[in-house]
Amino acid sequence: MEIFGRPVASYPRDALRGRVAVVMQKAQLFGGTIRSNLLWGNKDATDADLWAALETAQAADFVRAKPLGLDEPVEQGGRNLSGGQKQRISIARALMKHAPILILDDSVSAVDTKTERTILDNLKKREGLTTILIAHRISTVEQMDKIVFVEDGEVHAVGKHEDLYRTCTAYRKMVDLQKLEEEAGEE
């Protein structure tokens, strides 16, 4: 496998880590403030940089609504924030790193589908950013440029949603099952 035209194994570990930012499903925030959490991504960032990352991550509105804004306290682990707020701040922090590869490991699972779609659309607009999205919801991955469908630890198919739905029985079954579950939940 290659990254930036070079075999992955040829990179020193630290050099490769410097080119990748990761956001996990269970957001890890530190005691301090929203600002101090974002600065973990880039200690030299300006307020304008912080707000731009928060806008991309769909977190700017709720941060502005806090009495102290960027200086609003964050309890250890983000206990005083909702799951979606923690995920969005974690995404913004990862963007502060300016890494060319962003891995989102089911890290939009705690936001509603409209917010999720806006975050993903915003990430697509960032030049020079490759986003790898790990997700369980089909609605999350339907619009991706390339889907790698993994089942039981094995790659079953690679392609766009429409192609996979048409050609991969296991993918089609999963999509149909999720749609049935969504419909049953709406009743």
Tab-separated table of C-alpha atoms in Angstrom:
chain	number	residue	atom	x	y	z
A	1	MET	CA	0.000	0.000	0.000
A	2	GLU	CA	1.199	3.510	-0.811
A	3	ILE	CA	0.589	6.937	0.671
A	4	PHE	CA	1.646	10.000	-1.295
A	5	GLY	CA	3.324	7.760	-3.879
A	6	ARG	CA	5.545	5.964	-1.362
A	7	PRO	CA	5.132	2.585	0.308
A	8	VAL	CA	3.709	2.994	3.798
A	9	ALA	CA	6.548	0.894	5.227
A	10	SER	CA	9.125	3.382	3.920
A	11	TYR	CA	7.894	6.158	6.227
A	12	PRO	CA	9.373	6.555	9.683
A	13	ARG	CA	6.511	6.011	12.136
A	14	ASP	CA	6.565	9.607	13.413
A	15	ALA	CA	6.511	11.012	9.880
A	16	LEU	CA	3.461	8.931	9.021
A	17	ARG	CA	1.704	9.886	12.258
A	18	GLY	CA	2.312	13.530	11.429
A	19	ARG	CA	0.333	13.132	8.196
A	20	VAL	CA	-2.699	11.520	9.795
A	21	ALA	CA	-5.324	12.864	12.199
A	22	VAL	CA	-7.728	10.416	13.845
A	23	VAL	CA	-11.080	10.996	15.521
A	24	MET	CA	-12.526	8.037	17.407
A	25	GLN	CA	-16.214	7.322	18.036
A	26	LYS	CA	-15.749	7.851	21.767
A	27	ALA	CA	-14.459	11.395	21.750
A	28	GLN	CA	-11.591	12.066	24.135
A	29	LEU	CA	-11.644	15.565	25.566
A	30	PHE	CA	-9.402	16.910	28.293
A	31	GLY	CA	-10.256	19.002	31.324
A	32	GLY	CA	-9.702	22.679	30.523
A	33	THR	CA	-11.567	24.791	27.995
A	34	ILE	CA	-12.864	24.362	24.483
A	35	ARG	CA	-9.884	26.465	23.351
A	36	SER	CA	-7.315	24.342	25.193
A	37	ASN	CA	-8.810	21.168	23.702
A	38	LEU	CA	-8.600	22.591	20.182
A	39	LEU	CA	-5.029	23.793	20.714
A	40	TRP	CA	-3.946	20.153	21.213
A	41	GLY	CA	-4.294	19.959	17.431
A	42	ASN	CA	-2.097	23.022	16.831
A	43	LYS	CA	-0.674	24.999	19.751
A	44	ASP	CA	0.055	27.996	17.488
A	45	ALA	CA	-3.480	28.353	16.105
A	46	THR	CA	-5.184	31.733	16.094
A	47	ASP	CA	-8.765	32.316	17.156
A	48	ALA	CA	-9.654	32.599	13.460
A	49	ASP	CA	-8.134	29.141	12.885
A	50	LEU	CA	-10.127	27.717	15.792
A	51	TRP	CA	-13.399	29.196	14.550
A	52	ALA	CA	-12.770	27.956	10.999
A	53	ALA	CA	-12.262	24.393	12.277
A	54	LEU	CA	-15.363	24.684	14.475
A	55	GLU	CA	-17.394	25.877	11.454
A	56	THR	CA	-16.254	22.897	9.376
A	57	ALA	CA	-17.127	20.521	12.235
A	58	GLN	CA	-20.548	22.174	12.756
A	59	ALA	CA	-19.582	23.151	16.296
A	60	ALA	CA	-19.296	26.934	15.987
A	61	ASP	CA	-22.949	27.691	16.758
A	62	PHE	CA	-23.090	25.780	20.020
A	63	VAL	CA	-19.678	27.145	21.106
A	64	ARG	CA	-20.833	30.718	20.379
A	65	ALA	CA	-23.954	30.029	22.467
A	66	LYS	CA	-21.824	29.142	25.512
A	67	PRO	CA	-21.396	32.080	27.937
A	68	LEU	CA	-17.585	32.000	27.626
A	69	GLY	CA	-17.360	30.790	24.009
A	70	LEU	CA	-13.925	29.317	23.343
A	71	ASP	CA	-13.051	29.740	27.012
A	72	GLU	CA	-16.034	27.693	28.217
A	73	PRO	CA	-14.841	25.065	30.713
A	74	VAL	CA	-14.683	21.434	29.611
A	75	GLU	CA	-14.786	18.819	32.340
A	76	GLN	CA	-12.451	15.826	32.135
A	77	GLY	CA	-13.715	13.578	29.348
A	78	GLY	CA	-16.148	16.290	28.264
A	79	ARG	CA	-18.728	15.187	30.859
A	80	ASN	CA	-20.470	18.557	30.591
A	81	LEU	CA	-21.023	18.192	26.820
A	82	SER	CA	-23.357	15.999	24.796
A	83	GLY	CA	-21.968	13.116	22.737
A	84	GLY	CA	-22.479	15.046	19.505
A	85	GLN	CA	-20.798	18.152	20.900
A	86	LYS	CA	-17.792	16.099	22.008
A	87	GLN	CA	-17.516	14.464	18.587
A	88	ARG	CA	-17.695	17.805	16.776
A	89	ILE	CA	-15.045	19.393	19.018
A	90	SER	CA	-12.847	16.327	18.437
A	91	ILE	CA	-13.265	16.702	14.672
A	92	ALA	CA	-12.363	20.402	14.915
A	93	ARG	CA	-9.274	19.524	16.996
A	94	ALA	CA	-8.184	16.985	14.376
A	95	LEU	CA	-8.615	19.591	11.627
A	96	MET	CA	-6.322	21.943	13.554
A	97	LYS	CA	-3.482	19.496	12.866
A	98	HIS	CA	-3.733	20.231	9.110
A	99	ALA	CA	-2.892	16.612	8.332
A	100	PRO	CA	-3.586	15.552	4.747
A	101	ILE	CA	-5.347	12.369	5.937
A	102	LEU	CA	-8.277	12.445	8.348
A	103	ILE	CA	-9.631	9.173	9.739
A	104	LEU	CA	-13.103	9.380	11.237
A	105	ASP	CA	-13.787	6.142	13.093
A	106	ASP	CA	-17.576	6.262	13.438
A	107	SER	CA	-17.067	9.743	14.858
A	108	VAL	CA	-20.265	11.299	13.520
A	109	SER	CA	-22.498	8.625	15.050
A	110	ALA	CA	-23.769	10.909	17.852
A	111	VAL	CA	-25.024	13.692	15.575
A	112	ASP	CA	-28.254	13.794	13.596
A	113	THR	CA	-28.119	12.880	9.909
A	114	LYS	CA	-28.505	16.507	8.712
A	115	THR	CA	-25.524	17.669	10.797
A	116	GLU	CA	-23.569	14.592	9.729
A	117	ARG	CA	-24.208	15.367	6.040
A	118	THR	CA	-23.118	19.004	6.518
A	119	ILE	CA	-19.897	17.969	8.280
A	120	LEU	CA	-19.062	15.468	5.517
A	121	ASP	CA	-19.877	18.038	2.803
A	122	ASN	CA	-17.631	20.578	4.556
A	123	LEU	CA	-14.781	18.052	4.705
A	124	LYS	CA	-15.133	17.317	0.969
A	125	LYS	CA	-14.555	21.032	0.284
A	126	ARG	CA	-11.189	21.094	2.073
A	127	GLU	CA	-8.433	20.967	-0.531
A	128	GLY	CA	-5.714	18.418	-0.036
A	129	LEU	CA	-7.686	16.442	2.549
A	130	THR	CA	-8.367	12.745	2.153
A	131	THR	CA	-11.040	11.559	4.559
A	132	ILE	CA	-11.337	7.923	5.522
A	133	LEU	CA	-14.706	7.340	7.137
A	134	ILE	CA	-15.492	4.221	9.133
A	135	ALA	CA	-19.230	3.921	9.686
A	136	HIS	CA	-22.023	1.462	10.322
A	137	ARG	CA	-24.909	3.577	9.008
A	138	ILE	CA	-25.438	3.315	5.263
A	139	SER	CA	-26.780	6.879	5.221
A	140	THR	CA	-23.327	7.974	6.382
A	141	VAL	CA	-21.427	6.380	3.499
A	142	GLU	CA	-23.900	6.529	0.586
A	143	GLN	CA	-22.363	9.677	-0.920
A	144	MET	CA	-18.705	8.721	-0.473
A	145	ASP	CA	-16.416	8.569	-3.512
A	146	LYS	CA	-15.394	5.030	-2.649
A	147	ILE	CA	-16.839	2.526	-0.198
A	148	VAL	CA	-14.856	-0.432	1.059
A	149	PHE	CA	-17.414	-2.940	2.335
A	150	VAL	CA	-15.911	-5.078	5.095
A	151	GLU	CA	-17.685	-8.007	6.690
A	152	ASP	CA	-16.185	-10.364	9.262
A	153	GLY	CA	-12.820	-8.644	8.843
A	154	GLU	CA	-12.646	-9.249	5.080
A	155	VAL	CA	-13.065	-6.822	2.198
A	156	HIS	CA	-16.082	-8.003	0.205
A	157	ALA	CA	-16.402	-5.199	-2.321
A	158	VAL	CA	-15.149	-1.756	-3.272
A	159	GLY	CA	-17.053	0.873	-5.221
A	160	LYS	CA	-19.783	3.497	-5.117
A	161	HIS	CA	-23.021	2.870	-3.251
A	162	GLU	CA	-25.114	2.246	-6.369
A	163	ASP	CA	-22.598	-0.232	-7.777
A	164	LEU	CA	-22.247	-2.115	-4.508
A	165	TYR	CA	-26.000	-2.260	-4.069
A	166	ARG	CA	-26.341	-3.730	-7.531
A	167	THR	CA	-23.421	-6.193	-7.426
A	168	CYS	CA	-22.789	-7.213	-3.805
A	169	THR	CA	-25.480	-9.354	-2.195
A	170	ALA	CA	-24.186	-8.874	1.370
A	171	TYR	CA	-24.085	-5.077	0.953
A	172	ARG	CA	-27.592	-5.026	-0.552
A	173	LYS	CA	-28.936	-7.133	2.357
A	174	MET	CA	-27.366	-4.769	4.893
A	175	VAL	CA	-28.798	-1.683	3.136
A	176	ASP	CA	-32.269	-3.226	2.917
A	177	LEU	CA	-32.164	-4.315	6.578
A	178	GLN	CA	-31.142	-0.824	7.751
A	179	LYS	CA	-33.920	0.768	5.687
A	180	LEU	CA	-36.467	-1.644	7.214
A	181	GLU	CA	-35.194	-0.813	10.702
A	182	GLU	CA	-35.450	2.932	9.971
A	183	GLU	CA	-38.995	2.535	8.678
A	184	ALA	CA	-39.988	0.446	11.705
A	185	GLY	CA	-38.510	3.097	14.003
A	186	GLU	CA	-40.585	5.830	12.370
A	187	GLU	CA	-43.873	4.054	13.095
